[in-house]
Tab-separated table of C-alpha atoms in Angstrom:
chain	number	residue	atom	x	y	z
U	1	MET	CA	-13.751	57.244	36.608
U	2	PRO	CA	-17.349	56.094	35.982
U	3	VAL	CA	-17.765	52.361	36.474
U	4	SER	CA	-20.163	50.545	34.159
U	5	ALA	CA	-23.076	48.404	35.237
U	6	GLU	CA	-21.395	45.463	33.451
U	7	THR	CA	-18.406	45.727	35.780
U	8	PHE	CA	-20.571	45.777	38.896
U	9	ASP	CA	-22.435	42.784	37.470
U	10	LEU	CA	-19.098	41.000	37.002
U	11	LEU	CA	-18.418	41.357	40.743
U	12	ALA	CA	-21.807	39.834	41.539
U	13	PHE	CA	-21.258	37.002	39.051
U	14	ILE	CA	-17.893	36.088	40.574
U	15	ASP	CA	-19.137	36.240	44.157
U	16	ALA	CA	-22.032	33.919	43.240
U	17	SER	CA	-19.621	31.396	41.690
U	18	PRO	CA	-16.980	30.097	44.125
U	19	THR	CA	-16.580	26.802	42.203
U	20	PRO	CA	-17.121	25.576	38.620
U	21	TRP	CA	-20.403	23.952	39.651
U	22	HIS	CA	-21.668	27.181	41.169
U	23	ALA	CA	-20.559	29.055	38.047
U	24	VAL	CA	-22.678	26.760	35.892
U	25	ALA	CA	-25.624	27.170	38.273
U	26	THR	CA	-25.234	30.968	38.078
U	27	CYS	CA	-25.210	30.845	34.268
U	28	GLU	CA	-28.190	28.505	34.258
U	29	ALA	CA	-30.254	30.843	36.446
U	30	ARG	CA	-29.513	33.807	34.180
U	31	LEU	CA	-30.300	31.840	31.039
U	32	GLN	CA	-33.602	30.582	32.413
U	33	ALA	CA	-34.589	34.107	33.481
U	34	ALA	CA	-34.048	35.213	29.869
U	35	GLY	CA	-36.153	32.421	28.347
U	36	TRP	CA	-33.591	29.680	27.697
U	37	LYS	CA	-34.767	26.091	28.186
U	38	ARG	CA	-32.616	23.235	29.430
U	39	VAL	CA	-32.456	20.140	27.251
U	40	LYS	CA	-31.080	16.729	28.114
U	41	GLU	CA	-28.342	14.990	26.195
U	42	THR	CA	-30.525	11.875	26.290
U	43	ALA	CA	-33.451	13.603	24.556
U	44	PRO	CA	-34.182	11.998	21.148
U	45	SER	CA	-34.167	15.289	19.265
U	46	TRP	CA	-33.356	18.954	19.726
U	47	HIS	CA	-34.828	21.838	17.760
U	48	CYS	CA	-32.745	24.814	16.646
U	49	GLY	CA	-34.921	27.099	14.576
U	50	PRO	CA	-34.584	30.880	14.289
U	51	GLY	CA	-34.511	32.424	17.756
U	52	ASP	CA	-34.742	29.084	19.585
U	53	ARG	CA	-32.946	29.213	22.934
U	54	GLY	CA	-31.559	26.164	24.679
U	55	TYR	CA	-28.726	24.919	26.841
U	56	VAL	CA	-27.272	21.659	28.100
U	57	VAL	CA	-25.202	20.919	31.206
U	58	ARG	CA	-22.669	18.096	31.393
U	59	GLN	CA	-21.759	16.699	34.825
U	60	GLY	CA	-22.429	19.958	36.591
U	61	GLY	CA	-19.227	21.747	35.597
U	62	SER	CA	-19.667	22.538	31.876
U	63	ILE	CA	-22.513	24.253	30.043
U	64	ILE	CA	-23.261	25.011	26.386
U	65	ALA	CA	-26.016	27.474	25.445
U	66	TRP	CA	-27.235	28.562	22.019
U	67	LYS	CA	-29.648	30.786	20.152
U	68	GLY	CA	-30.753	29.830	16.654
U	69	GLY	CA	-29.845	32.248	13.866
U	70	SER	CA	-32.014	33.441	10.995
U	71	LYS	CA	-30.396	30.751	8.825
U	72	PRO	CA	-29.760	27.103	9.749
U	73	PRO	CA	-26.229	26.176	10.874
U	74	SER	CA	-25.550	24.307	7.635
U	75	GLU	CA	-25.955	27.611	5.767
U	76	SER	CA	-24.403	30.088	8.193
U	77	GLY	CA	-22.374	28.108	10.742
U	78	PHE	CA	-21.888	28.761	14.445
U	79	ARG	CA	-20.583	31.901	16.141
U	80	ALA	CA	-19.064	30.246	19.209
U	81	ILE	CA	-17.557	31.848	22.306
U	82	GLY	CA	-15.563	29.472	24.498
U	83	ALA	CA	-14.195	29.937	28.019
U	84	HIS	CA	-13.641	27.871	31.158
U	85	THR	CA	-15.405	27.706	34.506
U	86	ASP	CA	-12.548	26.409	36.673
U	87	SER	CA	-9.735	28.245	38.463
U	88	PRO	CA	-6.669	27.062	40.390
U	89	ASN	CA	-7.480	26.321	44.027
U	90	LEU	CA	-7.050	23.971	46.963
U	91	ARG	CA	-9.352	20.943	47.219
U	92	ILE	CA	-10.234	18.733	50.165
U	93	LYS	CA	-8.994	15.140	50.059
U	94	PRO	CA	-11.409	12.155	50.370
U	95	ASN	CA	-10.099	11.327	53.854
U	96	PRO	CA	-9.005	14.778	55.010
U	97	ASP	CA	-8.854	14.521	58.795
U	98	ARG	CA	-5.375	14.980	60.239
U	99	LYS	CA	-5.713	14.951	64.029
U	100	GLY	CA	-3.383	15.559	66.896
U	101	SER	CA	-0.775	17.832	65.316
U	102	ALA	CA	0.147	20.437	67.959
U	103	GLY	CA	-3.323	19.984	69.458
U	104	CYS	CA	-5.040	21.091	66.243
U	105	ALA	CA	-7.193	19.377	63.658
U	106	THR	CA	-6.193	20.067	60.065
U	107	LEU	CA	-7.606	19.100	56.684
U	108	GLY	CA	-5.512	17.435	54.009
U	109	LEU	CA	-5.606	19.331	50.723
U	110	GLU	CA	-4.667	18.755	47.088
U	111	THR	CA	-3.679	21.479	44.672
U	112	TYR	CA	-5.811	21.964	41.574
U	113	GLY	CA	-4.131	23.621	38.605
U	114	GLY	CA	-1.214	26.041	38.727
U	115	VAL	CA	-1.899	27.504	42.170
U	116	LEU	CA	0.192	30.481	43.314
U	117	LEU	CA	0.573	28.790	46.680
U	118	ALA	CA	1.972	31.647	48.764
U	119	SER	CA	-1.140	33.733	48.084
U	120	TRP	CA	-3.311	31.198	49.947
U	121	ALA	CA	-1.483	31.567	53.253
U	122	ASP	CA	-3.166	33.524	56.078
U	123	ARG	CA	-6.489	33.901	54.253
U	124	ASP	CA	-10.035	33.469	55.560
U	125	LEU	CA	-11.198	30.386	53.675
U	126	GLY	CA	-14.687	28.993	53.243
U	127	VAL	CA	-15.727	25.658	51.722
U	128	ALA	CA	-17.790	25.220	48.557
U	129	GLY	CA	-18.436	22.615	45.905
U	130	ARG	CA	-20.710	19.654	45.447
U	131	VAL	CA	-21.485	16.550	47.490
U	132	ALA	CA	-22.736	13.209	46.203
U	133	LEU	CA	-25.512	11.789	48.404
U	134	ARG	CA	-27.304	8.455	48.481
U	135	GLY	CA	-30.797	8.843	47.052
U	136	PRO	CA	-33.972	7.229	48.366
U	137	GLY	CA	-34.773	3.592	47.741
U	138	GLU	CA	-32.934	0.316	48.147
U	139	ARG	CA	-30.975	0.485	44.901
U	140	VAL	CA	-28.071	2.891	44.575
U	141	GLN	CA	-29.100	6.302	43.358
U	142	VAL	CA	-26.780	9.280	43.553
U	143	GLU	CA	-28.012	12.818	44.116
U	144	THR	CA	-25.668	15.791	43.827
U	145	ARG	CA	-26.102	18.850	46.020
U	146	LEU	CA	-24.246	22.159	45.927
U	147	LEU	CA	-22.644	23.353	49.150
U	148	ARG	CA	-21.388	26.792	50.066
U	149	VAL	CA	-20.159	27.843	53.511
U	150	ASP	CA	-19.235	31.512	53.455
U	151	GLN	CA	-17.942	31.754	56.998
U	152	PRO	CA	-14.164	31.654	57.610
U	153	LEU	CA	-13.685	27.971	58.336
U	154	CYS	CA	-10.098	27.200	57.343
U	155	ARG	CA	-6.702	28.864	57.304
U	156	VAL	CA	-3.254	27.873	56.044
U	157	PRO	CA	-1.142	29.661	58.678
U	158	ASN	CA	2.244	31.097	57.848
U	159	LEU	CA	5.329	30.349	59.916
U	160	ALA	CA	6.468	33.383	61.906
U	161	ILE	CA	9.448	35.238	60.461
U	162	HIS	CA	11.286	34.606	63.756
U	163	LEU	CA	11.311	30.905	62.809
U	164	ASN	CA	11.956	31.457	59.115
U	165	ARG	CA	14.457	34.317	58.977
U	166	GLY	CA	15.266	33.932	55.286
U	167	VAL	CA	11.702	34.053	53.975
U	168	ASN	CA	11.886	37.623	52.629
U	169	ASN	CA	15.047	36.849	50.672
U	170	ASP	CA	14.365	33.254	49.676
U	171	GLY	CA	10.601	33.510	49.142
U	172	LEU	CA	7.858	31.486	50.784
U	173	ILE	CA	8.245	27.839	49.800
U	174	LEU	CA	5.371	25.582	50.822
U	175	ASN	CA	5.591	21.805	50.670
U	176	LYS	CA	2.241	20.691	49.274
U	177	GLN	CA	2.020	17.647	51.532
U	178	THR	CA	3.289	18.964	54.855
U	179	HIS	CA	2.653	22.737	54.810
U	180	LEU	CA	-0.740	22.994	53.089
U	181	PRO	CA	-3.076	21.172	55.503
U	182	ALA	CA	-5.580	23.769	56.635
U	183	LEU	CA	-6.221	24.517	60.291
U	184	TRP	CA	-9.935	24.173	60.988
U	185	ALA	CA	-10.491	23.074	64.606
U	186	MET	CA	-8.864	22.048	67.833
U	187	ALA	CA	-8.141	18.327	67.866
U	188	PRO	CA	-11.258	16.520	69.174
U	189	ASP	CA	-11.211	13.794	71.792
U	190	GLY	CA	-11.837	10.329	70.401
U	191	ASP	CA	-13.031	9.714	66.857
U	192	GLU	CA	-15.927	12.164	66.796
U	193	GLY	CA	-16.028	15.585	65.248
U	194	GLY	CA	-14.300	14.869	61.932
U	195	PHE	CA	-14.925	16.562	58.605
U	196	ARG	CA	-17.579	14.084	57.451
U	197	THR	CA	-19.567	14.641	60.646
U	198	TRP	CA	-19.425	18.411	60.165
U	199	LEU	CA	-20.389	18.068	56.497
U	200	ALA	CA	-23.406	15.895	57.339
U	201	GLU	CA	-24.571	18.506	59.844
U	202	GLU	CA	-24.224	21.275	57.247
U	203	LEU	CA	-26.268	19.285	54.742
U	204	ARG	CA	-28.677	17.969	57.399
U	205	VAL	CA	-28.170	14.361	56.384
U	206	GLU	CA	-26.816	11.244	58.067
U	207	GLY	CA	-23.072	10.704	57.711
U	208	ASP	CA	-23.503	7.429	55.797
U	209	ALA	CA	-25.606	9.260	53.186
U	210	ILE	CA	-22.476	11.070	51.976
U	211	LEU	CA	-20.920	9.092	49.120
U	212	GLY	CA	-18.246	11.544	47.973
U	213	TRP	CA	-17.449	15.178	47.303
U	214	ASP	CA	-15.706	17.722	45.109
U	215	LEU	CA	-15.013	20.484	47.634
U	216	CYS	CA	-12.780	23.538	47.295
U	217	LEU	CA	-11.504	26.195	49.636
U	218	PHE	CA	-12.206	29.785	48.599
U	219	ASP	CA	-11.535	33.285	49.863
U	220	VAL	CA	-14.668	34.582	51.600
U	221	VAL	CA	-13.724	38.262	51.047
U	222	PRO	CA	-16.093	39.711	48.403
U	223	SER	CA	-14.913	41.110	45.085
U	224	THR	CA	-14.387	44.869	45.088
U	225	LEU	CA	-13.201	47.931	43.187
U	226	SER	CA	-9.998	49.727	44.123
U	227	GLY	CA	-7.721	52.546	43.090
U	228	ARG	CA	-7.962	56.314	43.344
U	229	ASP	CA	-10.674	56.427	40.694
U	230	ARG	CA	-11.992	52.844	41.106
U	231	GLU	CA	-10.059	51.809	38.027
U	232	PHE	CA	-9.178	48.313	39.272
U	233	VAL	CA	-11.113	45.150	40.117
U	234	HIS	CA	-9.854	42.966	42.961
U	235	ALA	CA	-11.490	39.531	42.857
U	236	PRO	CA	-10.851	35.810	42.992
U	237	ARG	CA	-11.250	33.667	39.891
U	238	LEU	CA	-11.053	36.477	37.323
U	239	ASP	CA	-9.218	33.820	35.320
U	240	ASN	CA	-11.559	32.803	33.875
U	241	LEU	CA	-14.955	33.822	35.242
U	242	ALA	CA	-14.527	37.281	33.722
U	243	SER	CA	-14.514	35.664	30.255
U	244	CYS	CA	-17.504	33.465	31.155
U	245	HIS	CA	-19.400	36.557	32.290
U	246	ALA	CA	-18.513	38.505	29.142
U	247	GLY	CA	-19.617	35.680	26.833
U	248	LEU	CA	-22.846	35.053	28.740
U	249	THR	CA	-23.719	38.756	28.850
U	250	ALA	CA	-23.068	39.126	25.125
U	251	LEU	CA	-25.288	36.128	24.360
U	252	LEU	CA	-28.114	37.487	26.516
U	253	ASN	CA	-27.791	40.983	25.029
U	254	THR	CA	-27.762	39.996	21.357
U	255	ALA	CA	-31.123	40.452	19.683
U	256	ASP	CA	-32.577	37.690	17.506
U	257	ASP	CA	-32.559	39.939	14.445
U	258	ASP	CA	-28.800	40.464	14.804
U	259	CYS	CA	-27.874	36.789	14.441
U	260	GLU	CA	-27.617	35.142	11.056
U	261	GLY	CA	-25.446	32.313	12.370
U	262	THR	CA	-26.320	30.250	15.436
U	263	ALA	CA	-24.876	31.994	18.508
U	264	LEU	CA	-23.250	29.522	20.873
U	265	LEU	CA	-21.566	29.806	24.291
U	266	ALA	CA	-19.423	26.894	25.518
U	267	LEU	CA	-18.050	27.060	29.075
U	268	PHE	CA	-15.833	24.109	29.985
U	269	ASP	CA	-14.519	22.704	33.246
U	270	HIS	CA	-10.953	21.373	33.707
U	271	GLU	CA	-9.021	23.832	31.515
U	272	GLU	CA	-6.563	24.457	34.338
U	273	ILE	CA	-5.544	20.788	34.350
U	274	GLY	CA	-5.369	20.229	30.602
U	275	SER	CA	-9.022	19.968	29.479
U	276	ARG	CA	-8.766	16.198	29.046
U	277	SER	CA	-11.887	14.988	30.807
U	278	SER	CA	-15.391	13.948	29.828
U	279	ARG	CA	-16.604	17.537	30.218
U	280	GLY	CA	-13.430	19.406	29.258
U	281	ALA	CA	-12.699	21.182	26.002
U	282	ALA	CA	-10.825	18.112	24.720
U	283	SER	CA	-13.955	15.967	25.092
U	284	ALA	CA	-16.596	15.405	22.427
U	285	PHE	CA	-19.052	17.698	24.250
U	286	LEU	CA	-19.034	20.667	21.866
U	287	GLY	CA	-18.864	18.507	18.758
U	288	ASP	CA	-21.801	16.442	20.021
U	289	VAL	CA	-23.865	19.580	20.629
U	290	MET	CA	-23.088	20.975	17.182
U	291	ALA	CA	-24.070	17.683	15.583
U	292	ARG	CA	-27.386	17.668	17.448
U	293	LEU	CA	-28.128	21.268	16.481
U	294	VAL	CA	-27.626	20.634	12.752
U	295	GLY	CA	-29.904	17.598	12.938
U	296	GLY	CA	-27.275	14.867	13.011
U	297	GLY	CA	-26.409	14.815	9.311
U	298	VAL	CA	-22.716	14.344	8.497
U	299	VAL	CA	-22.861	16.588	5.438
U	300	GLU	CA	-24.801	19.321	7.253
U	301	LEU	CA	-22.322	19.241	10.153
U	302	SER	CA	-19.375	19.527	7.774
U	303	GLN	CA	-21.036	22.475	6.052
U	304	ALA	CA	-21.665	24.160	9.413
U	305	LYS	CA	-18.097	23.711	10.588
U	306	ALA	CA	-16.709	25.221	7.413
U	307	GLN	CA	-18.595	28.432	8.145
U	308	SER	CA	-18.071	28.495	11.923
U	309	PHE	CA	-15.712	30.590	14.024
U	310	LEU	CA	-14.593	30.305	17.650
U	311	VAL	CA	-13.612	33.131	19.975
U	312	SER	CA	-11.572	31.453	22.709
U	313	ALA	CA	-11.725	33.884	25.638
U	314	ASP	CA	-9.196	33.541	28.441
U	315	MET	CA	-7.611	36.269	30.513
U	316	ALA	CA	-4.348	37.810	29.264
U	317	HIS	CA	-1.144	38.971	30.961
U	318	ALA	CA	-1.045	42.732	31.416
U	319	GLN	CA	2.370	44.344	31.650
U	320	HIS	CA	3.376	44.403	35.310
U	321	PRO	CA	4.485	47.845	36.589
U	322	ASN	CA	7.116	46.243	38.840
U	323	TYR	CA	8.328	43.668	36.289
U	324	PRO	CA	8.018	45.436	32.897
U	325	ASP	CA	10.880	43.424	31.390
U	326	MET	CA	8.854	40.209	31.627
U	327	HIS	CA	6.968	41.265	28.472
U	328	ASP	CA	8.049	41.632	24.884
U	329	GLY	CA	8.335	45.401	24.568
U	330	GLU	CA	6.158	45.638	21.484
U	331	HIS	CA	3.457	43.358	22.852
U	332	ALA	CA	2.781	44.603	26.374
U	333	PRO	CA	-0.952	45.068	27.031
U	334	LEU	CA	-2.035	47.623	29.620
U	335	LEU	CA	-4.850	47.482	32.147
U	336	ASN	CA	-7.952	49.335	30.940
U	337	GLY	CA	-6.565	49.336	27.401
U	338	GLY	CA	-9.170	47.001	25.936
U	339	PRO	CA	-9.239	43.340	24.820
U	340	VAL	CA	-5.985	41.553	24.000
U	341	LEU	CA	-5.382	39.512	20.851
U	342	LYS	CA	-3.043	36.595	21.638
U	343	THR	CA	-0.818	34.912	19.057
U	344	HIS	CA	1.878	32.233	19.162
U	345	GLN	CA	3.646	30.729	16.175
U	346	GLU	CA	3.750	27.233	17.674
U	347	TRP	CA	-0.033	27.286	18.063
U	348	ARG	CA	-0.355	27.682	21.814
U	349	TYR	CA	-3.048	30.157	20.792
U	350	ALA	CA	-5.493	29.500	17.937
U	351	THR	CA	-4.816	32.732	16.050
U	352	ASP	CA	-3.564	33.180	12.492
U	353	ALA	CA	-3.567	36.104	10.076
U	354	GLU	CA	-7.117	35.524	8.836
U	355	ALA	CA	-8.461	35.203	12.376
U	356	THR	CA	-6.530	38.317	13.383
U	357	GLY	CA	-8.128	40.230	10.538
U	358	ALA	CA	-11.609	39.097	11.520
U	359	TRP	CA	-11.282	40.018	15.189
U	360	ARG	CA	-9.512	43.299	14.477
U	361	GLY	CA	-12.214	44.265	11.994
U	362	LEU	CA	-14.989	43.387	14.446
U	363	CYS	CA	-13.344	45.464	17.173
U	364	GLN	CA	-13.007	48.399	14.790
U	365	GLU	CA	-16.682	48.163	13.848
U	366	ALA	CA	-17.639	48.099	17.535
U	367	GLY	CA	-15.345	50.999	18.435
U	368	VAL	CA	-13.323	48.794	20.775
U	369	PRO	CA	-9.549	49.355	21.163
U	370	LEU	CA	-7.413	46.272	20.593
U	371	GLN	CA	-4.094	45.296	22.178
U	372	GLU	CA	-1.750	42.434	21.287
U	373	PHE	CA	0.213	39.909	23.317
U	374	VAL	CA	3.095	37.715	22.255
U	375	VAL	CA	5.075	36.015	24.993
U	376	ARG	CA	8.777	36.812	25.266
U	377	THR	CA	10.631	34.497	22.908
U	378	ASP	CA	12.797	33.177	25.752
U	379	LEU	CA	9.792	32.196	27.916
U	380	ALA	CA	7.432	29.239	27.670
U	381	CYS	CA	3.920	30.140	26.560
U	382	GLY	CA	0.751	29.039	28.281
U	383	SER	CA	-2.235	27.827	26.301
U	384	THR	CA	-6.030	27.863	26.227
U	385	ILE	CA	-8.988	25.856	24.994
U	386	GLY	CA	-8.577	27.563	21.601
U	387	PRO	CA	-6.072	25.187	19.975
U	388	ILE	CA	-7.842	22.174	21.495
U	389	VAL	CA	-11.296	23.027	20.156
U	390	THR	CA	-10.249	24.342	16.750
U	391	THR	CA	-8.053	21.289	16.150
U	392	ALA	CA	-10.715	18.798	17.200
U	393	LEU	CA	-13.486	20.418	15.166
U	394	GLY	CA	-11.470	21.805	12.261
U	395	ILE	CA	-12.935	25.294	12.628
U	396	ALA	CA	-11.324	28.729	12.514
U	397	GLY	CA	-10.733	30.637	15.717
U	398	VAL	CA	-8.962	33.362	17.619
U	399	ASP	CA	-7.625	33.695	21.166
U	400	VAL	CA	-8.491	36.840	23.096
U	401	GLY	CA	-8.727	37.984	26.711
U	402	ASN	CA	-8.806	40.984	28.982
U	403	PRO	CA	-5.487	42.056	30.572
U	404	MET	CA	-4.899	41.261	34.241
U	405	LEU	CA	-2.270	40.990	36.969
U	406	SER	CA	-1.778	38.413	39.756
U	407	MET	CA	-2.961	35.551	37.529
U	408	HIS	CA	-3.517	32.333	39.511
U	409	SER	CA	-3.323	34.165	42.836
U	410	ILE	CA	-6.168	33.709	45.301
U	411	ARG	CA	-6.977	37.402	44.602
U	412	GLU	CA	-6.449	38.693	41.068
U	413	LEU	CA	-6.600	42.165	39.517
U	414	CYS	CA	-7.932	43.607	36.265
U	415	GLY	CA	-9.089	46.976	34.918
U	416	SER	CA	-12.654	48.066	35.646
U	417	ALA	CA	-13.052	49.595	32.151
U	418	ASP	CA	-12.131	46.442	30.209
U	419	GLN	CA	-15.165	44.222	30.864
U	420	PRO	CA	-17.720	46.344	28.957
U	421	LEU	CA	-15.279	46.634	26.044
U	422	MET	CA	-14.967	42.861	25.763
U	423	ILE	CA	-18.739	42.452	25.976
U	424	ARG	CA	-19.219	44.965	23.163
U	425	ALA	CA	-16.700	43.161	20.956
U	426	MET	CA	-18.378	39.800	21.632
U	427	GLU	CA	-21.798	41.208	20.811
U	428	GLY	CA	-20.452	42.334	17.451
U	429	PHE	CA	-18.976	38.884	16.884
U	430	LEU	CA	-22.229	37.027	17.591
U	431	GLY	CA	-23.976	39.143	14.963
U	432	TRP	CA	-21.184	38.736	12.410
U	433	SER	CA	-22.043	37.396	8.981
U	434	ARG	CA	-18.979	35.793	7.402
U	435	GLY	CA	-20.628	36.252	4.004
């Protein structure tokens, strides 16, 4: 089957973004190339006239970008797409060195989010993230630098089946404290050769210049297409970089003349751990940005919210060919079947009848097929940033996502035809006049 340029671009976007901070940097580079200007939260005033393009970054991991509509937000509201930059992974502890175990040096790790642990065993793992460094001068100044080491540096080795005879029947069970430390070197003699020393060499700084880090392990194998007719995408972090890519691409593609409302893209860190951080969806970040864009007036902000709409984009569960009974039979999305509308009556998703009608109508106008997902009634339902943002701001919204398999694995899978369909639907949404 022909594979679209948008799908190939998705692979490049994911491979450029091994961590949330790299994802924001990737978005920032694309926005700047298209004429967007970065503004600071500390700036006394922002301008949001017709066609004005701007973005703001909070603490490296979250970014909000906008393009002014033909009418001010108080008259036409915001057309907001929300997604998240983070994915479940393994992160390096502050004091990671574990020396002398069976003659090997290992690194202590913490889990981040709902990691499918078994999928991380026996993988070629690089290191990426950000490092806080002491700046110049006598007084404390902190500089943050991105780090990415693509070479296979670490491995979480499996125990041989000869020593774990029941593994194929009982499943691989990894103790997070004792089984996850990653092999990365032979044990050095003395106290030299630890992780901090290696990190300083990579950054070409003195060891005492390193003040802290947020560092993740990641699979160094590039994203790829698979299947007889290249109908599948194999990649890490599809949940939720695929949604970030779709929203960003739609924003960049939408012409000024198509936007009556202010088009807005909000990509948040920390969704996988509950969104409750200073840069997560539960923070005041998006509300602060909206207030700045309407000029700070309480009445104008209230008017804008009343006419605003959020598309919360997070990947959806496709029906699994080997576990078909894990879906409700009437709500079982298929790979390459188009975007998925997600609903839940206890508001784990921010979708109601009116929002359903809006999204369904937009998909019909764009010629995009629409699928639906409702979790089996006897299973617990996950959630997204949708209910968090719509509750905090009091705006209408809908939860959508492209179908995928292997969610929260180190390598995930989705359909290669679905990404351009989601982009097309989002483009129609950004140009939507609620009238």
